[in-house]
């Protein structure tokens, strides 16, 4: 959830680290800080606020020295305060650490260290790390050994980067079950939570758990958990600088919505042989369970309808945070499909661990190449939709849904047909995006002060209602619910008042008639009906027009204008849709 970075360079490292840190801000933005070593002295500055605010207050980029570490925080242990911001230091102010993850045994370690006289300043779990390193160094070890021993004492998942006055030209990094990328570029070497923070890098490597990485301006050395030198091959990072630019768009979210048609096309570029094999595996499996969180789970729900309707294959979708409670039912005849944009979500990786422990086959649909999940899975399907920077998922969702079309139709030997149909749909999405903007902006203006929004749909369109509601609440902070239209009368209808906006997703497909009856029930109680459909209807107080597409393909054309509506509502309310409060893009804690 937090972003960490460390650099060893021949130049002043702080401005470089700050630049990288800005690109990690999507991981958390409660507070930020940096540390460097110069002439045997540890420099450490941190504060509450976004990176640029903290830099303005504290002059992070002024820190002297050629090695630096930095952190952008999404608070877990301890409130948002200057003392809880990273880096954290030891008692002697010689060692500084930035950390991402959770140290589960921090209370026990803190108590032990306090008994040995260590003084703690923050409420964080992280602070045990510099004190443990200090303790091991005191007991006579090298810094390298102290870092390895420290990591061995930690329970939980973590990635941390260390610098110390003891080793002025070096930084050290180590991880367990948390993202960490090592690389080099023209300025030296670096360790980071995400390669996106270093778009100009030449080569990268992904260390395994518990391997110590020692970085200097000259190069990278790696040690295994016993301190023995190991070799790792470096690979090309495979990202383009322009993928990281906002271009002329006001927000990344808008740029990424505009990229949705391209995301659909990119998802069709898949290995037909692999898909055929996977489709057979899915059909053969005694049971199929899809697990994911948030928007990725809504994509999985569309997949569930597709598997059933196209290939007559029943499957379950289990939210990853609840997966463990079903893991007793997972066995070697189970196919577990995971869906994750980041490939880092801790709830998902935890589920995969349990599935693997029970010998299930694991296939993952992922966007981020080289992510933890990709390395835990038997097979990986990549979305190929490019980096998604805004916290809210948009283009990755349509891409995930497209992959489910490809899989479902491959199960009935229609891989090429699916690709062709998706390409046609992507053309329709281009049209939606070029026509709907002013009408959606007008609708957003009208409803920007609403307290509640309801979204209803049936069948394969129901996950679209849930996704649209999630998007609205996370970026505009308006309460929203998405539910199967038939469920409205079982309780939620009590909340409908005069003028309450109810978005009804009712294309002319097999769900139309019954969804319209439910919309009528809401309208009779005073709801303002916003119809998302390919044809207008007198029931609608406002019509969001979508094109006519093949039956079963309406989820893709319905979600795009609803992403845009959520975006405009957030902007009209003066919120930054790219950085919603309390949230982070990669949720690496359980
Ligand atoms: C919603 C959103 C989140 C993510 C969820 C899963 O807009 O972005 O709900 O979908 O945190 O993330 P991934 O797909 O990275 O596992």
Coordinates of C-alpha atoms and ligand atoms in Angstrom, one line a residue:
X1 CA 0.0 0.0 0.0
X2 CA 2.9 2.3 0.7
X3 CA 5.5 3.2 -1.9
X4 CA 9.2 2.8 -1.2
X5 CA 12.2 3.7 -3.1
X6 CA 16.0 3.7 -2.6
X7 CA 18.7 5.0 -4.9
X8 CA 22.5 4.7 -5.0
X9 CA 24.0 7.1 -7.5
X10 CA 27.1 9.1 -8.5
X11 CA 25.0 12.3 -8.2
X12 CA 22.9 13.8 -5.5
X13 CA 20.3 11.1 -5.0
X14 CA 17.5 13.1 -3.3
X15 CA 16.0 14.8 -6.4
X16 CA 16.1 11.5 -8.3
X17 CA 14.4 9.7 -5.4
X18 CA 11.8 12.4 -5.2
X19 CA 11.0 12.1 -8.9
X20 CA 10.6 8.3 -8.5
X21 CA 8.5 8.8 -5.3
X22 CA 6.0 11.0 -7.2
X23 CA 5.3 8.1 -9.5
X24 CA 4.6 5.9 -6.5
X25 CA 2.1 8.3 -5.0
X26 CA -0.8 6.1 -6.3
X27 CA 0.2 3.6 -3.6
X28 CA -0.6 6.0 -0.7
X29 CA -0.6 9.7 -0.1
X30 CA -1.1 10.3 3.7
X31 CA 2.4 11.4 4.3
X32 CA 5.9 11.2 2.8
X33 CA 9.6 11.4 3.8
X34 CA 13.1 10.8 2.7
X35 CA 16.5 10.1 4.2
X36 CA 20.1 10.3 2.9
X37 CA 23.6 9.8 4.1
X38 CA 26.3 12.5 3.6
X39 CA 29.7 12.8 5.3
X40 CA 28.8 10.2 7.9
X41 CA 25.6 11.9 8.9
X42 CA 22.0 10.7 8.5
X43 CA 19.6 13.3 7.1
X44 CA 15.9 12.6 7.5
X45 CA 12.9 14.7 6.7
X46 CA 9.2 13.7 6.7
X47 CA 5.8 15.2 7.2
X48 CA 2.1 14.7 6.7
X49 CA 0.6 15.5 3.2
X50 CA 1.2 14.6 -0.4
X51 CA 4.7 14.3 -1.7
X52 CA 4.9 17.8 -3.2
X53 CA 3.4 19.4 -0.1
X54 CA 5.9 17.6 2.1
X55 CA 8.7 18.6 -0.3
X56 CA 7.6 22.2 -0.1
X57 CA 7.5 22.2 3.7
X58 CA 10.6 20.0 4.3
X59 CA 12.8 20.4 1.2
X60 CA 13.1 16.6 0.6
X61 CA 15.0 17.2 -2.7
X62 CA 17.6 19.3 -0.8
X63 CA 18.9 16.3 1.2
X64 CA 22.6 15.9 0.5
X65 CA 24.5 12.7 -0.5
X66 CA 24.5 10.2 -3.2
X67 CA 22.3 7.6 -1.6
X68 CA 18.7 8.2 -0.5
X69 CA 15.5 6.3 0.4
X70 CA 12.0 7.6 0.2
X71 CA 8.5 6.7 1.2
X72 CA 4.9 7.6 0.5
X73 CA 2.5 6.3 3.1
X74 CA -1.0 4.8 3.3
X75 CA -1.4 4.5 7.1
X76 CA -2.0 1.1 8.6
X77 CA -0.3 1.0 12.1
X78 CA -0.6 4.4 13.7
X79 CA -2.5 7.5 12.6
X80 CA -1.4 10.0 10.0
X81 CA 1.2 12.1 11.8
X82 CA 4.7 13.3 11.3
X83 CA 6.1 10.9 13.8
X84 CA 4.4 7.9 12.1
X85 CA 5.6 9.0 8.6
X86 CA 8.6 7.1 7.2
X87 CA 11.6 6.8 7.2
X88 CA 12.1 5.5 10.7
X89 CA 15.4 5.6 12.5
X90 CA 17.3 3.7 15.2
X91 CA 18.2 5.2 18.6
X92 CA 21.6 6.4 17.4
X93 CA 20.1 8.1 14.3
X94 CA 22.5 6.1 12.1
X95 CA 20.1 3.7 10.4
X96 CA 17.0 4.7 8.5
X97 CA 14.3 2.4 7.0
X98 CA 11.4 2.7 4.6
X99 CA 8.9 -0.1 4.7
X100 CA 5.8 -1.4 2.8
X101 CA 3.7 -4.2 4.4
X102 CA 2.8 -5.4 7.8
X103 CA 5.0 -6.7 10.6
X104 CA 2.6 -9.0 12.4
X105 CA 4.8 -9.6 15.5
X106 CA 5.8 -6.0 16.0
X107 CA 4.3 -5.7 19.5
X108 CA 6.4 -8.6 20.8
X109 CA 9.5 -7.3 19.0
X110 CA 9.0 -3.8 20.3
X111 CA 8.6 -5.1 23.9
X112 CA 11.9 -7.1 23.6
X113 CA 13.7 -4.1 22.2
X114 CA 12.4 -1.8 24.8
X115 CA 13.6 -4.2 27.5
X116 CA 17.0 -3.8 26.0
X117 CA 16.8 0.0 26.2
X118 CA 15.6 1.0 22.7
X119 CA 13.4 4.1 22.7
X120 CA 10.5 4.2 20.2
X121 CA 9.1 7.4 18.9
X122 CA 6.2 6.3 16.6
X123 CA 3.2 4.0 16.8
X124 CA 4.2 2.1 13.7
X125 CA 5.1 -1.6 13.2
X126 CA 8.0 -0.4 11.0
X127 CA 10.0 1.2 13.7
X128 CA 11.0 -2.2 15.1
X129 CA 13.1 -2.7 11.9
X130 CA 15.8 0.0 12.4
X131 CA 16.0 -0.9 16.1
X132 CA 16.5 -4.6 15.4
X133 CA 19.2 -3.8 12.8
X134 CA 20.9 -1.5 15.4
X135 CA 20.7 -4.3 18.0
X136 CA 22.3 -6.9 15.6
X137 CA 25.0 -4.4 14.6
X138 CA 25.7 -3.7 18.3
X139 CA 26.0 -7.4 18.9
X140 CA 28.9 -7.4 16.4
X141 CA 27.5 -8.2 13.0
X142 CA 28.1 -6.4 9.7
X143 CA 25.2 -4.3 8.4
X144 CA 24.4 -7.0 5.8
X145 CA 24.2 -9.7 8.4
X146 CA 22.1 -7.5 10.6
X147 CA 19.6 -6.9 7.9
X148 CA 19.3 -10.6 7.1
X149 CA 18.9 -11.5 10.8
X150 CA 16.3 -8.8 11.2
X151 CA 14.2 -10.0 8.3
X152 CA 14.3 -13.5 9.7
X153 CA 12.8 -12.2 12.9
X154 CA 9.9 -10.5 11.2
X155 CA 6.6 -12.2 10.7
X156 CA 4.2 -10.9 8.1
X157 CA 4.8 -9.5 4.6
X158 CA 7.2 -6.7 3.9
X159 CA 9.6 -5.0 1.6
X160 CA 12.0 -2.6 3.2
X161 CA 15.1 -0.5 2.2
X162 CA 17.8 0.5 4.6
X163 CA 20.6 3.0 4.6
X164 CA 23.2 3.5 7.4
X165 CA 26.1 5.8 8.2
X166 CA 28.1 2.6 8.6
X167 CA 28.0 2.0 4.8
X168 CA 27.9 5.4 3.2
X169 CA 27.8 4.3 -0.5
X170 CA 25.3 1.5 -0.1
X171 CA 21.6 0.8 0.4
X172 CA 20.1 -2.6 1.2
X173 CA 16.7 -4.0 0.3
X174 CA 14.9 -7.2 1.2
X175 CA 11.3 -8.4 0.9
X176 CA 8.9 -11.2 1.7
X177 CA 5.5 -11.5 -0.1
X178 CA 5.6 -7.9 -1.1
X179 CA 6.6 -6.1 -4.3
X180 CA 10.2 -5.1 -4.8
X181 CA 11.9 -4.3 -8.1
X182 CA 15.6 -3.7 -8.5
X183 CA 17.2 -2.1 -11.4
X184 CA 19.7 0.4 -12.9
X185 CA 19.5 3.4 -15.2
X186 CA 21.9 6.1 -16.3
X187 CA 22.1 7.5 -12.7
X188 CA 22.9 4.4 -10.8
X189 CA 21.0 1.6 -9.1
X190 CA 17.6 1.5 -7.4
X191 CA 15.1 -0.5 -5.4
X192 CA 11.4 0.3 -5.7
X193 CA 7.9 -0.9 -5.0
X194 CA 7.0 -0.5 -8.7
X195 CA 9.0 -0.2 -11.8
X196 CA 6.7 2.6 -12.9
X197 CA 8.6 4.9 -10.5
X198 CA 11.7 4.5 -12.7
X199 CA 10.4 4.7 -16.3
X200 CA 13.9 5.4 -17.8
X201 CA 15.5 2.3 -16.4
X202 CA 17.4 -0.2 -18.6
X203 CA 17.3 -3.5 -16.8
X204 CA 15.4 -4.9 -13.8
X205 CA 15.2 -8.0 -11.7
X206 CA 12.7 -9.2 -9.2
X207 CA 14.4 -10.6 -6.1
X208 CA 12.9 -13.7 -4.4
X209 CA 11.7 -13.6 -0.8
X210 CA 14.4 -13.2 1.8
X211 CA 17.2 -12.4 -0.7
X212 CA 19.3 -9.4 0.4
X213 CA 20.0 -6.9 -2.3
X214 CA 23.0 -4.5 -1.8
X215 CA 23.0 -1.5 -4.1
X216 CA 25.8 0.9 -4.8
X217 CA 26.4 3.4 -7.7
X218 CA 28.6 0.7 -9.3
X219 CA 26.2 -2.2 -9.2
X220 CA 24.0 -4.7 -7.5
X221 CA 25.1 -7.6 -5.3
X222 CA 22.7 -10.3 -4.0
X223 CA 23.0 -12.6 -1.1
X224 CA 20.8 -15.5 -0.1
X225 CA 19.3 -15.9 3.4
X226 CA 22.6 -17.5 4.6
X227 CA 24.7 -14.6 3.3
X228 CA 26.0 -16.5 0.2
X229 CA 26.4 -14.5 -3.0
X230 CA 23.9 -15.4 -5.8
X231 CA 23.5 -14.4 -9.4
X232 CA 20.2 -13.2 -10.9
X233 CA 19.6 -12.3 -14.5
X234 CA 18.4 -8.8 -15.3
X235 CA 15.6 -8.4 -17.8
X236 CA 14.1 -5.6 -19.9
X237 CA 11.5 -3.5 -17.9
X238 CA 9.1 -3.5 -20.9
X239 CA 7.4 -0.1 -20.2
X240 CA 7.3 3.0 -22.3
X241 CA 7.7 6.4 -20.9
X242 CA 4.6 7.8 -22.7
X243 CA 2.5 5.2 -21.0
X244 CA 3.2 7.1 -17.8
X245 CA 2.2 10.6 -19.1
X246 CA -1.2 12.2 -18.5
X247 CA -0.9 13.8 -21.9
X248 CA -3.4 16.6 -22.3
X249 CA -5.9 15.1 -19.9
X250 CA -6.8 16.8 -16.7
X251 CA -6.7 13.5 -14.8
X252 CA -5.2 10.0 -15.3
X253 CA -8.7 8.6 -14.8
X254 CA -10.1 10.4 -17.8
X255 CA -7.1 9.4 -19.9
X256 CA -7.7 5.8 -18.8
X257 CA -11.4 5.9 -19.6
X258 CA -10.5 7.2 -23.0
X259 CA -8.2 4.2 -23.4
X260 CA -11.0 1.7 -22.8
X261 CA -11.6 0.9 -26.5
X262 CA -7.9 0.2 -27.0
X263 CA -7.9 -1.9 -23.8
X264 CA -10.6 -4.1 -25.3
X265 CA -8.6 -4.6 -28.5
X266 CA -5.4 -5.3 -26.6
X267 CA -7.1 -8.0 -24.5
X268 CA -7.9 -9.9 -27.7
X269 CA -4.3 -10.3 -28.6
X270 CA -3.8 -13.6 -26.8
X271 CA -2.1 -16.9 -27.5
X272 CA -4.9 -19.1 -29.1
X273 CA -3.1 -22.3 -28.1
X274 CA -2.8 -21.3 -24.5
X275 CA -6.5 -20.2 -24.4
X276 CA -7.6 -23.4 -26.0
X277 CA -5.7 -25.4 -23.4
X278 CA -7.0 -23.2 -20.5
X279 CA -10.6 -23.4 -21.8
X280 CA -10.3 -27.2 -21.8
X281 CA -8.9 -27.2 -18.3
X282 CA -11.8 -25.0 -17.1
X283 CA -14.4 -27.3 -18.7
X284 CA -12.7 -30.4 -17.3
X285 CA -12.3 -29.1 -13.7
X286 CA -14.8 -30.5 -11.2
X287 CA -15.3 -27.1 -9.9
X288 CA -14.2 -23.6 -10.9
X289 CA -13.8 -20.8 -8.4
X290 CA -12.9 -17.3 -9.4
X291 CA -11.5 -15.0 -6.7
X292 CA -10.8 -11.3 -6.9
X293 CA -11.5 -8.0 -5.1
X294 CA -13.3 -4.8 -5.9
X295 CA -13.7 -4.0 -9.6
X296 CA -11.8 -7.1 -10.6
X297 CA -14.4 -9.1 -8.8
X298 CA -17.1 -7.4 -10.8
X299 CA -15.3 -8.4 -14.0
X300 CA -15.2 -11.9 -12.6
X301 CA -19.0 -11.8 -12.1
X302 CA -19.5 -10.9 -15.7
X303 CA -17.2 -13.9 -16.5
X304 CA -19.4 -16.1 -14.3
X305 CA -22.5 -15.2 -16.4
X306 CA -20.5 -15.8 -19.6
X307 CA -19.2 -19.2 -18.5
X308 CA -22.7 -20.3 -17.7
X309 CA -24.5 -18.8 -20.7
X310 CA -21.9 -19.4 -23.4
X311 CA -20.3 -22.6 -22.2
X312 CA -22.8 -24.0 -19.7
X313 CA -20.1 -24.1 -17.1
X314 CA -21.2 -23.2 -13.6
X315 CA -18.6 -21.4 -11.4
X316 CA -18.5 -19.5 -8.2
X317 CA -17.0 -16.1 -7.6
X318 CA -15.6 -15.7 -4.1
X319 CA -14.3 -12.3 -2.9
X320 CA -10.7 -12.9 -2.0
X321 CA -10.9 -11.5 1.5
X322 CA -13.4 -14.3 2.2
X323 CA -11.7 -17.0 0.2
X324 CA -9.9 -18.6 3.2
X325 CA -13.3 -19.5 4.8
X326 CA -14.0 -21.7 1.8
X327 CA -10.5 -23.1 1.3
X328 CA -11.5 -26.5 2.8
X329 CA -13.6 -27.1 -0.3
X330 CA -10.7 -26.5 -2.7
X331 CA -8.8 -29.6 -3.9
X332 CA -6.8 -30.8 -6.8
X333 CA -9.9 -31.0 -9.0
X334 CA -10.5 -27.3 -8.5
X335 CA -9.5 -24.7 -11.0
X336 CA -8.9 -21.3 -9.3
X337 CA -9.0 -18.3 -11.5
X338 CA -7.8 -15.1 -10.0
X339 CA -8.3 -11.6 -11.5
X340 CA -6.1 -8.7 -10.4
X341 CA -4.9 -5.6 -12.2
X342 CA -2.0 -5.1 -9.9
X343 CA -1.2 -8.7 -9.3
X344 CA -0.2 -7.6 -5.8
X345 CA -3.5 -7.5 -3.8
X346 CA -2.7 -9.3 -0.6
X347 CA -6.2 -10.8 -0.2
X348 CA -5.8 -12.4 -3.6
X349 CA -2.2 -13.7 -3.0
X350 CA -3.3 -15.2 0.3
X351 CA -6.1 -17.0 -1.4
X352 CA -3.7 -18.3 -4.0
X353 CA -1.4 -19.6 -1.3
X354 CA -4.3 -21.6 0.2
X355 CA -5.4 -22.9 -3.2
X356 CA -1.9 -24.0 -4.0
X357 CA -1.6 -25.7 -0.6
X358 CA -4.7 -27.7 -1.6
X359 CA -3.1 -28.6 -5.0
X360 CA -5.6 -26.6 -7.1
X361 CA -4.6 -25.3 -10.5
X362 CA -4.2 -21.6 -10.5
X363 CA -4.7 -19.3 -13.5
X364 CA -4.4 -15.6 -13.1
X365 CA -5.6 -12.7 -15.2
X366 CA -3.2 -9.9 -14.5
X367 CA -2.2 -6.5 -15.9
X368 CA 1.2 -6.0 -14.2
X369 CA 3.9 -8.1 -15.7
X370 CA 6.3 -9.6 -13.1
X371 CA 3.9 -9.1 -10.2
X372 CA 3.9 -11.4 -7.2
X373 CA 0.7 -13.1 -8.4
X374 CA 2.2 -13.9 -11.8
X375 CA 4.9 -15.8 -10.1
X376 CA 2.5 -17.7 -7.9
X377 CA 0.3 -19.0 -10.7
X378 CA 0.4 -22.0 -13.0
X379 CA -0.5 -19.9 -16.0
X380 CA -1.0 -16.2 -16.5
X381 CA -3.2 -14.3 -18.9
X382 CA -2.0 -10.7 -19.4
X383 CA -4.4 -7.8 -20.0
X384 CA -1.8 -5.8 -22.0
X385 CA -3.7 -2.6 -21.3
X386 CA -0.7 -0.6 -20.1
X387 CA -0.1 0.9 -16.7
X388 CA -3.2 2.1 -14.9
X389 CA -2.3 5.0 -12.7
X390 CA -5.6 6.5 -11.3
X391 CA -6.5 4.7 -8.1
X392 CA -9.9 3.7 -9.5
X393 CA -9.9 0.8 -12.0
X394 CA -11.4 1.7 -15.4
X395 CA -9.5 0.4 -18.5
X396 CA -8.3 -2.7 -16.6
X397 CA -11.9 -3.6 -15.8
X398 CA -13.0 -3.6 -19.4
X399 CA -9.9 -5.4 -20.3
X400 CA -10.6 -8.1 -17.7
X401 CA -14.2 -8.5 -18.9
X402 CA -12.8 -8.8 -22.5
X403 CA -10.5 -11.7 -21.4
X404 CA -13.6 -13.4 -20.0
X405 CA -15.3 -13.2 -23.3
X406 CA -12.3 -14.7 -24.9
X407 CA -12.2 -17.5 -22.5
X408 CA -15.9 -18.3 -22.5
X409 CA -16.1 -18.3 -26.3
X410 CA -12.9 -20.4 -26.6
X411 CA -14.7 -23.0 -24.5
X412 CA -17.1 -23.4 -27.4
X413 CA -14.3 -23.2 -30.0
X414 CA -14.9 -19.6 -30.9
X415 CA -11.7 -17.8 -30.1
X416 CA -11.5 -15.9 -33.3
X417 CA -15.2 -15.0 -33.3
X418 CA -14.8 -13.6 -29.8
X419 CA -11.8 -11.5 -30.8
X420 CA -13.7 -10.2 -33.9
X421 CA -16.8 -9.3 -31.9
X422 CA -14.7 -7.5 -29.2
X423 CA -13.0 -5.5 -31.9
X424 CA -16.4 -4.4 -33.2
X425 CA -17.5 -3.5 -29.7
X426 CA -14.3 -1.5 -29.2
X427 CA -15.4 0.7 -32.2
X428 CA -18.7 1.3 -30.5
X429 CA -16.9 2.4 -27.4
X430 CA -15.0 4.9 -29.4
X431 CA -18.3 6.3 -30.5
X432 CA -19.7 6.4 -27.0
X433 CA -16.6 8.3 -25.8
X434 CA -16.8 10.9 -28.5
X435 CA -20.5 11.6 -28.2
X436 CA -21.7 11.3 -24.6
X437 CA -19.5 13.8 -22.7
X438 CA -21.6 16.9 -22.6
X439 CA -24.8 15.1 -21.8
X440 CA -23.1 13.2 -19.0
X441 CA -21.4 16.4 -17.7
X442 CA -24.9 18.0 -17.6
X443 CA -26.3 15.0 -15.7
X444 CA -23.4 15.2 -13.2
X445 CA -24.0 18.9 -12.7
X446 CA -27.6 18.2 -11.9
X447 CA -26.9 15.4 -9.4
X448 CA -23.7 16.6 -7.9
X449 CA -25.3 17.3 -4.5
X450 CA -27.2 14.0 -4.3
X451 CA -26.6 12.0 -1.2
X452 CA -27.4 8.6 -2.7
X453 CA -27.4 6.9 -6.1
X454 CA -28.8 3.5 -6.8
X455 CA -27.9 1.3 -9.8
X456 CA -30.0 -1.7 -10.8
X457 CA -29.7 -4.3 -13.6
X458 CA -30.3 -8.0 -14.1
X459 CA -28.3 -11.0 -15.4
X460 CA -25.0 -10.3 -17.0
X461 CA -25.6 -6.5 -16.6
X462 CA -25.9 -6.8 -12.8
X463 CA -22.1 -6.6 -12.2
X464 CA -22.1 -3.3 -14.2
X465 CA -24.5 -1.9 -11.6
X466 CA -22.2 -2.9 -8.8
X467 CA -19.1 -1.6 -10.6
X468 CA -20.8 1.8 -11.4
X469 CA -21.8 2.2 -7.8
X470 CA -18.3 1.4 -6.5
X471 CA -16.7 3.8 -8.9
X472 CA -19.1 6.6 -7.8
X473 CA -18.6 6.1 -4.1
X474 CA -14.8 5.8 -4.2
X475 CA -14.1 8.9 -6.2
X476 CA -17.0 11.3 -5.4
X477 CA -17.9 10.1 -1.8
X478 CA -21.6 9.9 -2.7
X479 CA -23.2 6.9 -1.1
X480 CA -24.1 4.4 -3.9
X481 CA -25.4 0.9 -4.2
X482 CA -25.5 -1.4 -7.1
X483 CA -27.9 -4.3 -6.9
X484 CA -29.8 -6.9 -9.0
X485 CA -33.0 -5.1 -10.1
X486 CA -35.1 -7.9 -8.7
X487 CA -33.7 -7.4 -5.2
X488 CA -34.8 -3.8 -5.0
X489 CA -38.3 -4.7 -3.7
X490 CA -36.8 -6.9 -0.9
X491 CA -35.6 -3.9 1.1
X492 CA -33.7 -1.2 -0.6
X493 CA -36.9 0.2 -2.2
X494 CA -37.6 1.7 1.3
X495 CA -34.8 4.2 0.6
X496 CA -36.3 5.6 -2.6
X497 CA -37.7 9.1 -2.2
X498 CA -38.9 11.8 -4.5
X499 CA -36.0 12.6 -6.9
X500 CA -33.6 9.8 -5.8
X501 CA -31.5 9.0 -8.8
X502 CA -31.8 5.4 -9.9
X503 CA -29.7 4.3 -12.8
X504 CA -31.3 1.4 -14.6
X505 CA -29.1 -0.6 -17.0
X506 CA -31.6 -2.1 -19.3
X507 CA -30.5 -2.8 -22.9
X508 CA -32.8 -4.6 -25.2
X509 CA -31.5 -8.0 -24.3
X510 CA -32.9 -10.9 -22.3
X511 CA -33.0 -8.8 -19.1
X512 CA -35.1 -5.9 -20.5
X513 CA -38.7 -6.6 -19.6
X514 CA -38.1 -7.6 -16.0
X515 CA -35.6 -4.8 -15.4
X516 CA -38.2 -2.3 -16.7
X517 CA -40.8 -3.6 -14.3
X518 CA -38.4 -3.0 -11.4
X519 CA -37.6 0.4 -12.7
X520 CA -41.3 1.1 -12.7
X521 CA -41.5 0.1 -9.1
X522 CA -38.8 2.7 -8.2
X523 CA -40.4 5.4 -10.4
X524 CA -43.8 4.9 -8.7
X525 CA -42.0 5.8 -5.4
X526 CA -40.6 9.0 -6.9
X527 CA -37.2 7.9 -8.3
X528 CA -35.6 9.9 -11.0
X529 CA -34.9 7.2 -13.6
X530 CA -31.6 7.4 -15.6
X531 CA -32.0 4.7 -18.3
X532 CA -28.8 3.2 -19.8
X533 CA -30.2 1.6 -22.9
X534 CA -29.9 1.3 -26.7
X535 CA -33.5 2.7 -27.1
X536 CA -35.2 5.6 -25.3
X537 CA -38.3 4.9 -23.2
X538 CA -40.9 7.2 -21.7
X539 CA -40.1 5.7 -18.3
X540 CA -36.6 7.4 -18.4
X541 CA -36.2 10.9 -16.9
X542 CA -32.8 10.9 -18.5
X543 CA -31.5 8.6 -21.2
X544 CA -27.9 7.5 -21.5
X545 CA -27.7 6.1 -25.0
X546 CA -25.6 3.1 -25.7
X547 CA -25.3 1.4 -29.1
X548 CA -27.0 -1.9 -30.1
X549 CA -24.5 -4.7 -29.8
X550 CA -24.8 -8.5 -29.8
X551 CA -26.6 -10.0 -26.8
X552 CA -24.2 -10.7 -24.0
X553 CA -21.9 -7.8 -25.0
X554 CA -23.9 -5.0 -23.3
X555 CA -21.8 -4.9 -20.1
X556 CA -18.9 -3.4 -22.1
X557 CA -20.9 -0.7 -23.7
X558 CA -22.9 0.1 -20.5
X559 CA -19.9 0.5 -18.2
X560 CA -18.0 3.1 -20.2
X561 CA -20.6 6.0 -19.9
X562 CA -21.0 5.1 -16.2
X563 CA -17.3 5.4 -15.6
X564 CA -17.5 8.8 -17.3
X565 CA -20.5 9.8 -15.2
X566 CA -18.7 8.9 -12.0
X567 CA -15.6 10.8 -13.2
X568 CA -17.7 14.0 -13.9
X569 CA -19.6 13.7 -10.6
X570 CA -16.3 13.6 -8.7
X571 CA -14.9 16.6 -10.7
X572 CA -18.1 18.6 -10.3
X573 CA -17.9 18.0 -6.5
X574 CA -14.3 19.3 -6.5
X575 CA -12.7 16.0 -5.7
X576 CA -9.5 14.6 -7.3
X577 CA -10.6 11.4 -9.0
X578 CA -7.1 10.2 -9.3
X579 CA -6.3 10.2 -5.6
X580 CA -9.5 9.4 -3.6
X581 CA -9.2 9.8 0.2
X582 CA -8.3 6.8 2.3
X583 CA -7.6 4.6 -0.7
X584 CA -4.5 3.3 -2.5
X585 CA -4.1 1.5 -5.8
X586 CA -2.2 -1.5 -4.6
X587 CA -3.7 -3.1 -1.5
X588 CA -0.8 -5.1 -0.2
X589 CA -2.3 -5.6 3.3
X590 CA -5.0 -8.1 4.3
Ligands
LIG1 C1 -11.9 0.0 -7.7 C2 -10.6 -0.5 -7.5 C3 -10.4 -1.5 -6.5 C4 -9.6 -2.7 -7.1 C5 -9.3 -3.7 -6.0 C6 -8.5 -4.9 -6.6 O1 -11.9 1.1 -8.6 O2 -9.7 0.0 -8.1 O3 -11.6 -2.0 -6.0 O4 -10.3 -3.2 -8.2 O5 -8.5 -3.2 -5.0 O6 -7.3 -4.5 -7.1 P1 -6.5 -5.5 -8.1 O7 -7.3 -5.6 -9.3 O8 -5.2 -4.8 -8.3 O9 -6.3 -6.8 -7.4

